[in-house]
mmCIF file of C-alpha atoms in Angstrom:
data_model
loop_
_atom_site.group_PDB
_atom_site.id
_atom_site.type_symbol
_atom_site.label_atom_id
_atom_site.label_comp_id
_atom_site.label_asym_id
_atom_site.label_seq_id
_atom_site.Cartn_x
_atom_site.Cartn_y
_atom_site.Cartn_z
ATOM 1 C CA MET A 1 -28.106 171.143 189.862
ATOM 2 C CA ALA A 2 -30.328 174.219 189.661
ATOM 3 C CA GLU A 3 -27.565 176.253 191.266
ATOM 4 C CA GLU A 4 -25.086 175.031 188.662
ATOM 5 C CA LYS A 5 -27.485 175.980 185.839
ATOM 6 C CA GLN A 6 -27.749 179.488 187.330
ATOM 7 C CA LYS A 7 -23.955 179.834 187.324
ATOM 8 C CA VAL A 8 -23.759 178.684 183.712
ATOM 9 C CA SER A 9 -26.603 181.037 182.781
ATOM 10 C CA ARG A 10 -24.880 184.001 184.486
ATOM 11 C CA LEU A 11 -21.592 183.096 182.829
ATOM 12 C CA ALA A 12 -23.306 182.779 179.446
ATOM 13 C CA PHE A 13 -24.640 186.308 179.957
ATOM 14 C CA ALA A 14 -21.491 187.802 181.539
ATOM 15 C CA VAL A 15 -18.974 186.769 178.872
ATOM 16 C CA PRO A 16 -20.805 188.425 175.942
ATOM 17 C CA ALA A 17 -21.671 191.442 178.125
ATOM 18 C CA VAL A 18 -17.997 191.985 179.011
ATOM 19 C CA PHE A 19 -16.983 191.436 175.392
ATOM 20 C CA PHE A 20 -19.485 193.986 174.056
ATOM 21 C CA ALA A 21 -18.573 196.462 176.798
ATOM 22 C CA LEU A 22 -14.906 196.226 175.775
ATOM 23 C CA VAL A 23 -15.830 196.610 172.100
ATOM 24 C CA GLY A 24 -17.914 199.651 173.012
ATOM 25 C CA VAL A 25 -15.024 201.239 174.922
ATOM 26 C CA PHE A 26 -12.682 200.517 172.011
ATOM 27 C CA VAL A 27 -15.036 202.030 169.414
ATOM 28 C CA TRP A 28 -15.687 205.048 171.633
ATOM 29 C CA GLY A 29 -11.938 205.548 172.022
ATOM 30 C CA LEU A 30 -11.393 205.429 168.267
ATOM 31 C CA ASN A 31 -14.177 207.909 167.581
ATOM 32 C CA ASN A 32 -13.176 210.272 170.358
ATOM 33 C CA SER A 33 -9.429 210.263 169.940
ATOM 34 C CA SER A 34 -8.198 213.747 169.297
ATOM 35 C CA GLU A 35 -6.770 214.496 165.875
ATOM 36 C CA GLU A 36 -4.717 217.168 167.499
ATOM 37 C CA LEU A 37 -1.240 216.469 168.648
ATOM 38 C CA PRO A 38 -0.085 218.932 171.278
ATOM 39 C CA SER A 39 1.878 221.951 170.117
ATOM 40 C CA THR A 40 3.704 224.421 172.300
ATOM 41 C CA LEU A 41 3.895 226.802 169.341
ATOM 42 C CA ILE A 42 0.295 228.048 169.463
ATOM 43 C CA ALA A 43 0.276 231.782 170.285
ATOM 44 C CA GLN A 44 4.094 231.754 170.248
ATOM 45 C CA THR A 45 6.539 233.259 167.792
ATOM 46 C CA ALA A 46 7.127 230.866 164.916
ATOM 47 C CA PRO A 47 10.576 229.292 164.998
ATOM 48 C CA PRO A 48 13.031 230.664 162.446
ATOM 49 C CA LEU A 49 13.301 229.029 159.062
ATOM 50 C CA THR A 50 16.789 228.180 157.868
ATOM 51 C CA LEU A 51 16.263 226.537 154.505
ATOM 52 C CA THR A 52 18.298 225.828 151.415
ATOM 53 C CA PRO A 53 17.045 226.963 147.996
ATOM 54 C CA LEU A 54 14.835 224.633 145.978
ATOM 55 C CA GLY A 55 14.633 225.438 142.292
ATOM 56 C CA THR A 56 14.300 229.068 141.239
ATOM 57 C CA SER A 57 11.570 230.114 143.688
ATOM 58 C CA PRO A 58 12.542 232.588 146.415
ATOM 59 C CA THR A 59 13.793 230.882 149.570
ATOM 60 C CA PRO A 60 11.878 231.985 152.679
ATOM 61 C CA THR A 61 13.734 233.525 155.563
ATOM 62 C CA ASP A 62 12.892 234.148 159.167
ATOM 63 C CA ALA A 63 12.022 237.757 158.283
ATOM 64 C CA ASP A 64 9.363 236.514 155.838
ATOM 65 C CA LEU A 65 7.488 234.899 158.731
ATOM 66 C CA ARG A 66 7.242 238.268 160.480
ATOM 67 C CA THR A 67 5.968 240.368 157.582
ATOM 68 C CA ASP A 68 2.487 241.862 157.680
ATOM 69 C CA GLY A 69 -0.407 239.649 156.731
ATOM 70 C CA VAL A 70 -1.475 236.079 157.192
ATOM 71 C CA LYS A 71 0.661 233.353 155.745
ATOM 72 C CA ILE A 72 0.629 229.588 155.754
ATOM 73 C CA VAL A 73 3.693 227.394 156.297
ATOM 74 C CA ASN A 74 3.271 223.936 154.806
ATOM 75 C CA PHE A 75 5.740 221.102 155.427
ATOM 76 C CA TRP A 76 5.517 218.545 152.608
ATOM 77 C CA ALA A 77 7.490 215.950 150.617
ATOM 78 C CA SER A 78 7.199 214.293 147.222
ATOM 79 C CA TRP A 79 7.249 210.836 148.851
ATOM 80 C CA CYS A 80 4.237 211.747 151.025
ATOM 81 C CA ALA A 81 0.938 210.365 149.663
ATOM 82 C CA PRO A 82 -1.253 212.625 151.877
ATOM 83 C CA CYS A 83 0.679 215.609 150.482
ATOM 84 C CA ARG A 84 -0.770 214.747 147.070
ATOM 85 C CA VAL A 85 -4.255 214.637 148.596
ATOM 86 C CA GLU A 86 -3.994 218.141 150.048
ATOM 87 C CA HIS A 87 -2.213 219.699 147.074
ATOM 88 C CA PRO A 88 -5.344 220.853 145.164
ATOM 89 C CA ILE A 89 -6.564 222.633 148.329
ATOM 90 C CA LEU A 90 -3.227 224.449 148.598
ATOM 91 C CA MET A 91 -3.484 225.422 144.924
ATOM 92 C CA ASP A 92 -6.935 226.906 145.618
ATOM 93 C CA LEU A 93 -5.659 228.860 148.646
ATOM 94 C CA ALA A 94 -2.772 230.224 146.604
ATOM 95 C CA ALA A 95 -5.209 231.266 143.849
ATOM 96 C CA GLU A 96 -7.170 233.179 146.513
ATOM 97 C CA GLY A 97 -4.022 235.156 147.299
ATOM 98 C CA ILE A 98 -3.064 233.469 150.566
ATOM 99 C CA PRO A 99 0.744 233.316 150.625
ATOM 100 C CA ILE A 100 1.983 229.800 151.296
ATOM 101 C CA ILE A 101 5.542 229.100 152.347
ATOM 102 C CA GLY A 102 6.575 225.599 151.364
ATOM 103 C CA VAL A 103 9.087 223.618 153.379
ATOM 104 C CA ASN A 104 10.185 220.531 151.485
ATOM 105 C CA TYR A 105 11.005 218.011 154.197
ATOM 106 C CA LYS A 106 13.761 215.371 153.910
ATOM 107 C CA ASP A 107 13.327 215.002 150.173
ATOM 108 C CA GLN A 108 15.494 214.770 147.072
ATOM 109 C CA PRO A 109 15.439 218.120 145.221
ATOM 110 C CA GLU A 110 14.772 216.507 141.826
ATOM 111 C CA ASN A 111 11.808 214.570 143.260
ATOM 112 C CA ALA A 112 10.400 217.677 144.943
ATOM 113 C CA LEU A 113 10.678 219.727 141.761
ATOM 114 C CA GLY A 114 9.106 216.883 139.756
ATOM 115 C CA PHE A 115 6.178 216.828 142.209
ATOM 116 C CA LEU A 116 5.636 220.572 141.707
ATOM 117 C CA ASN A 117 6.020 220.329 137.918
ATOM 118 C CA GLU A 118 3.401 217.577 137.837
ATOM 119 C CA LEU A 119 0.830 219.049 140.261
ATOM 120 C CA GLY A 120 1.532 222.785 140.157
ATOM 121 C CA ASP A 121 3.346 225.089 142.568
ATOM 122 C CA PRO A 122 1.152 226.790 145.200
ATOM 123 C CA TYR A 123 4.122 228.207 147.103
ATOM 124 C CA ALA A 124 4.963 231.907 147.095
ATOM 125 C CA GLN A 125 8.308 230.891 148.591
ATOM 126 C CA ILE A 126 9.875 227.507 149.030
ATOM 127 C CA GLY A 127 12.950 225.984 150.575
ATOM 128 C CA ALA A 128 14.338 222.598 151.480
ATOM 129 C CA ASP A 129 14.791 221.123 154.944
ATOM 130 C CA ALA A 130 16.966 218.242 153.781
ATOM 131 C CA ASN A 131 18.219 217.167 157.212
ATOM 132 C CA GLY A 132 14.934 217.823 159.044
ATOM 133 C CA ARG A 133 16.340 220.409 161.469
ATOM 134 C CA ASN A 134 13.538 222.913 160.780
ATOM 135 C CA GLY A 135 11.010 220.142 161.275
ATOM 136 C CA ILE A 136 12.465 219.480 164.733
ATOM 137 C CA GLU A 137 12.322 223.177 165.628
ATOM 138 C CA TRP A 138 8.684 223.361 164.530
ATOM 139 C CA GLY A 139 7.747 220.192 166.458
ATOM 140 C CA LEU A 140 6.877 218.229 163.344
ATOM 141 C CA TYR A 141 5.399 214.769 163.810
ATOM 142 C CA GLY A 142 5.386 214.045 160.077
ATOM 143 C CA VAL A 143 4.238 215.464 156.783
ATOM 144 C CA PRO A 144 2.079 217.110 155.792
ATOM 145 C CA GLU A 145 1.744 219.656 158.568
ATOM 146 C CA THR A 146 0.330 223.112 158.086
ATOM 147 C CA PHE A 147 0.713 226.211 160.221
ATOM 148 C CA VAL A 148 -1.242 229.462 160.024
ATOM 149 C CA ILE A 149 0.943 232.435 160.969
ATOM 150 C CA ASP A 150 -0.313 235.943 161.779
ATOM 151 C CA GLY A 151 1.265 239.248 160.711
ATOM 152 C CA ASP A 152 3.429 239.348 163.827
ATOM 153 C CA GLY A 153 4.937 235.949 163.104
ATOM 154 C CA ASN A 154 2.918 234.086 165.741
ATOM 155 C CA VAL A 155 1.506 230.611 165.226
ATOM 156 C CA VAL A 156 -2.292 230.685 165.239
ATOM 157 C CA LEU A 157 -2.888 227.070 164.195
ATOM 158 C CA ARG A 158 -0.939 223.890 163.689
ATOM 159 C CA PHE A 159 -2.728 221.212 161.732
ATOM 160 C CA PRO A 160 -1.129 217.776 161.408
ATOM 161 C CA GLY A 161 -2.216 215.751 158.417
ATOM 162 C CA PRO A 162 -3.598 216.575 154.999
ATOM 163 C CA VAL A 163 -5.728 219.670 154.536
ATOM 164 C CA THR A 164 -9.003 218.418 153.084
ATOM 165 C CA GLU A 165 -12.022 220.499 152.081
ATOM 166 C CA SER A 166 -13.568 219.763 155.474
ATOM 167 C CA VAL A 167 -10.396 220.761 157.352
ATOM 168 C CA LEU A 168 -10.074 223.870 155.209
ATOM 169 C CA ASN A 169 -13.552 225.048 156.164
ATOM 170 C CA SER A 170 -13.593 223.934 159.791
ATOM 171 C CA ARG A 171 -10.006 224.727 160.859
ATOM 172 C CA ILE A 172 -7.849 226.588 158.340
ATOM 173 C CA ARG A 173 -10.271 229.338 157.242
ATOM 174 C CA PRO A 174 -11.282 230.180 160.852
ATOM 175 C CA ALA A 175 -7.587 230.355 161.798
ATOM 176 C CA ILE A 176 -6.902 232.650 158.830
ATOM 177 C CA GLU A 177 -9.706 234.939 160.009
ATOM 178 C CA GLU A 178 -8.334 234.882 163.553
ATOM 179 C CA ALA A 179 -4.848 235.716 162.253
ATOM 180 C CA ARG A 180 -6.243 238.739 160.392
ATOM 181 C CA ARG A 181 -7.488 240.342 163.625
#
């Protein structure tokens, strides 16, 4: 009988211990999962852009990616809620004089233009990627995605997800400084 009580006591201890260990592993995994999705583009020449015009803004070309100076390429869409979240940050960057190339991804032109009319247009140049081909070439996982490009047309940073104030200061601004070197 005493031996049976010991087994029950060990089991009563083991079940919660295993449960809490699994919860701990799960929580650790959530907190330590990388935000970064792999990109083969880092330190490589940016893929060409072949876009269709969107509105009256100049349409970016492949040559525009290779001009002197740092530039940002931002893939976005009007149907993308996180794109609305990052939009004020992009407006601030544009006001600072950082050229931003906008790639409107798989969107209806009238919706994209309505988005820009409502929230403002941070893009020095903009074009549409209606069929998503450019997104495939750039390794897009979704929108928004932002790339920092140096003056030689090389990708310095790829950031998947919305650019927040924290991301701007911890990732985008350091990449801009690196691209200026």
